[in-house]
Short mmCIF file of C-alpha atoms and ligand atoms in Angstrom, two decimals:
data_model
loop_
_atom_site.label_atom_id
_atom_site.label_comp_id
_atom_site.label_asym_id
_atom_site.label_seq_id
_atom_site.Cartn_x
_atom_site.Cartn_y
_atom_site.Cartn_z
CA UNK D 1 2.60 140.43 -17.72
CA UNK D 2 5.76 140.90 -15.70
CA UNK D 3 5.97 140.57 -11.92
CA UNK D 4 5.56 144.28 -11.25
CA UNK D 5 2.38 144.48 -13.36
CA UNK D 6 1.03 141.41 -11.59
CA UNK D 7 1.79 142.94 -8.21
CA UNK D 8 -0.03 146.17 -9.09
CA UNK D 9 -3.00 144.21 -10.40
CA UNK D 10 -3.16 142.09 -7.20
CA UNK D 11 -3.12 145.20 -5.04
CA UNK D 12 -5.95 146.69 -7.16
CA UNK D 13 -7.91 143.49 -6.79
CA UNK D 14 -7.37 143.54 -2.98
CA UNK D 15 -8.68 147.13 -2.87
CA UNK D 16 -11.65 146.18 -5.03
CA UNK D 17 -12.62 143.34 -2.71
CA UNK D 18 -12.03 145.52 0.37
CA UNK D 19 -14.30 148.24 -1.04
CA UNK D 20 -17.09 145.72 -1.43
CA UNK D 21 -16.70 143.41 1.58
CA UNK D 22 -14.67 145.32 4.16
CA UNK D 23 -15.62 148.94 3.69
CA UNK D 24 -14.56 151.72 6.18
CA UNK D 25 -15.78 150.91 9.69
CA UNK D 26 -15.72 153.48 12.50
CA UNK D 27 -14.64 151.14 15.34
CA UNK D 28 -11.85 149.56 13.28
CA UNK D 29 -10.62 152.91 11.93
CA UNK D 30 -10.62 154.35 15.45
CA UNK D 31 -8.60 151.32 16.69
CA UNK D 32 -6.00 151.85 13.94
CA UNK D 33 -5.82 155.55 14.60
CA UNK D 34 -5.21 155.02 18.33
CA UNK D 35 -2.62 152.34 17.60
CA UNK D 36 -0.81 154.66 15.15
CA UNK D 37 -0.93 157.57 17.61
CA UNK D 38 0.57 155.33 20.30
CA UNK D 39 3.40 154.39 17.92
CA UNK D 40 2.52 150.71 17.57
CA UNK D 41 4.01 148.99 14.53
CA UNK D 42 1.56 148.78 11.62
CA UNK D 43 1.59 145.01 11.31
CA UNK D 44 -2.04 144.23 11.99
CA UNK D 45 -3.99 142.02 9.60
CA UNK D 46 -5.48 143.75 6.52
CA UNK D 47 -9.22 144.60 6.44
CA UNK D 48 -9.84 141.63 4.10
CA UNK D 49 -7.92 139.23 6.30
CA UNK D 50 -9.83 140.57 9.31
CA UNK D 51 -13.09 139.89 7.50
CA UNK D 52 -11.86 136.39 6.71
CA UNK D 53 -11.10 135.84 10.41
CA UNK D 54 -14.58 136.96 11.37
CA UNK D 55 -16.20 134.76 8.69
CA UNK D 56 -14.21 131.67 9.69
CA UNK D 57 -15.03 132.18 13.36
CA UNK D 58 -18.72 132.58 12.49
CA UNK D 59 -18.71 129.55 10.24
CA UNK D 60 -17.03 127.50 12.95
CA UNK D 61 -19.71 128.71 15.42
CA UNK D 62 -16.86 129.67 17.73
CA UNK D 63 -17.90 130.45 21.32
CA UNK D 64 -14.41 130.45 22.81
CA UNK D 65 -11.57 132.02 20.87
CA UNK D 66 -7.84 132.22 21.68
CA UNK D 67 -5.49 134.73 20.09
CA UNK D 68 -1.68 134.72 20.39
CA UNK D 69 -0.32 138.22 19.58
CA UNK D 70 -2.80 141.05 20.30
CA UNK D 71 -0.85 144.19 19.25
CA UNK D 72 -3.50 146.96 19.28
CA UNK D 73 -6.47 144.56 19.10
CA UNK D 74 -7.36 145.11 15.45
CA UNK D 75 -7.65 141.39 14.64
CA UNK D 76 -9.18 140.86 18.10
CA UNK D 77 -12.14 143.11 17.28
CA UNK D 78 -12.81 141.21 14.03
CA UNK D 79 -12.79 137.89 15.92
CA UNK D 80 -14.88 139.25 18.76
CA UNK D 81 -17.53 140.33 16.31
CA UNK D 82 -18.10 136.65 15.46
CA UNK D 83 -18.84 135.69 19.08
CA UNK D 84 -22.39 134.91 20.08
CA UNK D 85 -23.95 136.16 23.32
CA UNK D 86 -22.02 134.57 26.16
CA UNK D 87 -18.96 133.85 24.02
CA UNK D 88 -15.46 134.82 25.06
CA UNK D 89 -12.04 135.59 23.67
CA UNK D 90 -8.63 135.49 25.42
CA UNK D 91 -5.80 137.34 23.67
CA UNK D 92 -2.11 137.04 24.73
CA UNK D 93 0.39 139.92 24.37
CA UNK D 94 3.97 140.27 25.49
CA UNK D 95 4.11 144.06 25.49
CA UNK D 96 2.24 145.74 28.38
CA UNK D 97 1.95 149.03 26.51
CA UNK D 98 0.49 147.38 23.38
CA UNK D 99 -1.96 145.51 25.64
CA UNK D 100 -3.07 148.82 27.15
CA UNK D 101 -3.82 150.28 23.71
CA UNK D 102 -5.62 147.04 22.77
CA UNK D 103 -7.79 147.17 25.90
CA UNK D 104 -8.87 150.73 25.10
CA UNK D 105 -9.63 149.75 21.47
CA UNK D 106 -11.60 146.69 22.59
CA UNK D 107 -13.52 148.73 25.17
CA UNK D 108 -14.42 151.43 22.64
CA UNK D 109 -15.53 148.73 20.15
CA UNK D 110 -17.94 147.44 22.82
CA UNK D 111 -16.36 144.08 23.65
CA UNK D 112 -15.14 144.65 27.19
CA UNK D 113 -17.47 141.97 28.53
CA UNK D 114 -16.28 139.29 26.12
CA UNK D 115 -12.54 139.92 25.61
CA UNK D 116 -9.69 139.49 28.04
CA UNK D 117 -6.11 140.61 27.15
CA UNK D 118 -3.45 138.83 29.20
CA UNK D 119 0.09 140.22 29.35
CA UNK D 120 3.20 138.04 29.31
CA UNK D 121 5.24 135.67 27.18
CA UNK D 122 2.63 133.58 25.39
CA UNK D 123 4.64 130.41 26.08
CA UNK D 124 4.35 130.94 29.82
CA UNK D 125 0.68 132.01 29.63
CA UNK D 126 -0.24 129.04 27.47
CA UNK D 127 1.51 126.57 29.80
CA UNK D 128 -0.54 128.05 32.66
CA UNK D 129 -3.75 127.81 30.66
CA UNK D 130 -3.17 124.09 30.02
CA UNK D 131 -2.28 123.57 33.69
CA UNK D 132 -5.48 125.35 34.73
CA UNK D 133 -7.55 123.22 32.37
CA UNK D 134 -8.72 126.20 30.29
CA UNK D 135 -10.22 125.32 26.95
CA UNK D 136 -11.24 123.75 24.76
CA UNK D 137 -11.05 126.69 22.36
CA UNK D 138 -13.09 126.44 19.20
CA UNK D 139 -10.67 128.65 17.31
CA UNK D 140 -7.07 129.80 17.88
CA UNK D 141 -5.38 132.58 15.87
CA UNK D 142 -1.55 132.42 16.04
CA UNK D 143 0.07 135.81 15.13
CA UNK D 144 3.03 136.44 17.50
CA UNK D 145 6.81 135.96 17.01
CA UNK D 146 7.33 133.69 14.02
CA UNK D 147 10.08 131.62 15.69
CA UNK D 148 7.65 130.61 18.37
CA UNK D 149 5.07 129.14 15.97
CA UNK D 150 6.00 125.45 16.41
CA UNK D 151 5.59 125.77 20.16
CA UNK D 152 2.36 127.80 19.84
CA UNK D 153 0.91 125.13 17.56
CA UNK D 154 1.60 122.46 20.25
CA UNK D 155 -0.07 124.51 22.97
CA UNK D 156 -2.95 125.36 20.64
CA UNK D 157 -3.50 121.66 19.95
CA UNK D 158 -3.57 120.91 23.66
CA UNK D 159 -6.20 123.63 24.09
CA UNK D 160 -8.30 122.35 21.17
CA UNK D 161 -10.90 119.63 20.54
CA UNK D 162 -11.53 117.63 17.40
CA UNK D 163 -13.00 120.07 14.89
CA UNK D 164 -11.35 123.17 16.36
CA UNK D 165 -9.79 125.62 13.93
CA UNK D 166 -6.21 126.82 14.21
CA UNK D 167 -5.40 129.88 12.00
CA UNK D 168 -1.83 131.06 11.54
CA UNK D 169 -0.86 134.47 10.09
CA UNK D 170 2.10 135.35 7.85
CA UNK D 171 2.43 132.08 6.04
CA UNK D 172 3.89 133.48 2.79
CA UNK D 173 5.99 136.53 3.82
CA UNK D 174 6.14 138.23 0.45
CA UNK D 175 6.99 134.94 -1.22
CA UNK D 176 10.27 134.61 0.67
CA UNK D 177 9.09 131.19 1.90
CA UNK D 178 9.66 129.91 -1.63
CA UNK D 179 13.44 130.09 -1.02
CA UNK D 180 14.57 127.57 1.59
CA UNK D 181 17.89 129.47 1.82
CA UNK D 182 16.22 132.77 2.79
CA UNK D 183 17.06 133.15 6.49
CA UNK D 184 14.36 135.79 7.06
CA UNK D 185 11.62 133.28 6.23
CA UNK D 186 13.27 130.07 7.40
CA UNK D 187 11.04 129.63 10.44
CA UNK D 188 7.91 130.09 8.30
CA UNK D 189 9.19 127.82 5.54
CA UNK D 190 9.87 125.02 8.03
CA UNK D 191 6.60 125.65 9.86
CA UNK D 192 4.53 125.35 6.68
CA UNK D 193 6.25 122.09 5.84
CA UNK D 194 5.58 120.67 9.30
CA UNK D 195 1.96 121.82 9.12
CA UNK D 196 1.42 120.15 5.75
CA UNK D 197 2.74 116.83 7.10
CA UNK D 198 1.05 116.94 10.51
CA UNK D 199 -1.32 113.96 10.78
CA UNK D 200 -3.24 115.71 13.58
CA UNK D 201 -4.44 118.42 11.24
CA UNK D 202 -6.11 118.96 7.91
CA UNK D 203 -4.60 122.23 6.65
CA UNK D 204 -4.01 124.62 3.78
CA UNK D 205 -2.05 127.82 3.32
CA UNK D 206 -4.09 130.47 1.53
CA UNK D 207 -2.20 133.36 -0.09
CA UNK D 208 -3.53 136.82 0.77
CA UNK D 209 -2.78 140.09 -0.95
CA UNK D 210 -1.78 143.29 0.79
CA UNK D 211 1.10 145.68 0.20
CA UNK D 212 3.06 142.52 -0.22
CA UNK D 213 1.69 139.05 -0.62
CA UNK D 214 1.30 137.12 2.61
CA UNK D 215 -0.97 134.33 3.68
CA UNK D 216 -2.87 132.53 6.34
CA UNK D 217 -2.74 128.84 7.27
CA UNK D 218 -6.14 127.30 8.04
CA UNK D 219 -6.00 124.05 9.94
CA UNK D 220 -8.77 121.84 11.34
CA UNK D 221 -7.89 119.71 14.34
CA UNK D 222 -8.55 115.99 13.71
CA UNK D 223 -7.58 114.51 17.04
CA UNK D 224 -8.43 114.71 20.72
N1 SAH T 301 -2.88 140.05 15.72
C1 SAH T 301 -2.52 141.47 15.60
C2 SAH T 301 -1.06 141.63 15.16
C3 SAH T 301 -0.06 140.94 16.07
S1 SAH T 301 1.57 141.48 15.72
C4 SAH T 301 -3.42 142.14 14.55
O1 SAH T 301 -3.49 141.60 13.46
O2 SAH T 301 -4.03 143.17 14.85
C5 SAH T 301 2.46 140.40 16.76
C6 SAH T 301 2.29 140.67 18.27
O3 SAH T 301 2.88 139.57 18.98
C7 SAH T 301 3.06 141.91 18.73
O4 SAH T 301 2.18 142.76 19.38
C8 SAH T 301 4.13 141.40 19.68
O5 SAH T 301 4.38 142.21 20.82
C9 SAH T 301 3.49 140.06 20.14
N2 SAH T 301 4.45 139.08 20.62
C10 SAH T 301 5.71 138.87 20.16
N3 SAH T 301 6.28 137.86 20.86
C11 SAH T 301 5.42 137.46 21.81
C12 SAH T 301 5.41 136.50 22.84
N4 SAH T 301 6.51 135.79 23.09
N5 SAH T 301 4.32 136.36 23.61
C13 SAH T 301 3.21 137.12 23.37
N6 SAH T 301 3.14 138.04 22.40
C14 SAH T 301 4.21 138.26 21.65
C1 DHB T 302 4.66 141.64 9.82
C2 DHB T 302 3.34 141.35 9.53
C3 DHB T 302 2.58 140.64 10.45
O1 DHB T 302 1.29 140.33 10.18
C4 DHB T 302 3.14 140.17 11.63
O2 DHB T 302 2.36 139.48 12.45
C5 DHB T 302 4.45 140.49 11.95
C6 DHB T 302 5.24 141.21 11.02
C7 DHB T 302 5.46 142.41 8.83
O3 DHB T 302 4.93 142.72 7.75
O4 DHB T 302 6.61 142.68 9.14
MG1 MG T 303 0.57 138.84 11.47
#
């Protein structure tokens, strides 16, 4: 099979899995519709990746979740669904307008009591969270500007405990990470390498299929 055939097959497999395990869902579809109508970029996680986020959060028994990069709250709703009674999620978003759309989506999905969207540069917001002694978070999902990932990882570690999960989106970028000379994926290429070597974490990058192949890094915090 050539690469194009393989690509088509992978997309068919992704749709097959989605049909079985992440079928159409009114709250999620409404969130995507509102996001589209508001002109937000369509760069949310896929339905299957969303389901994976929910499953990982459930498996981790996460009661406190941190998200970096809210957009319209599509991934946020998946993560919030994993929270038990009394659990909470803080999501950080640079763009005030995106945050407004996310808040509406989160409210309509029924999570207004558990989810807080904070507006600002995540670096500033995270520094304040550490200063204020917020945390520990049981799970952090990093999905904002790719150049900021090394710094987000450091803040996430400071807001974690041993056993916390740190998940990182867009680890494969259509395979462009395979080429260390590809400028568009340089930050991700270097980040993956640093993650693999980091003695504070036990980690893996898992490829995920969507219109193009991407992936998620799953890391377990080993240190205090
Ligand atoms: N997690 C979302 C997608 C996030 S897209 C989902 O899957 O549904 C990335 C988001 O990160 C965008 O909304 C963008 O505005 C935000 N972002 C980019 N730079 C940021 C920064 N410095 N601080 C906080 N958010 C940032
Ligand atoms: C893209 C996808 C993402 O999941 C993201 O966080 C940022 C950009 C993209 O496909 O361009
Ligand atoms: Mg992403």
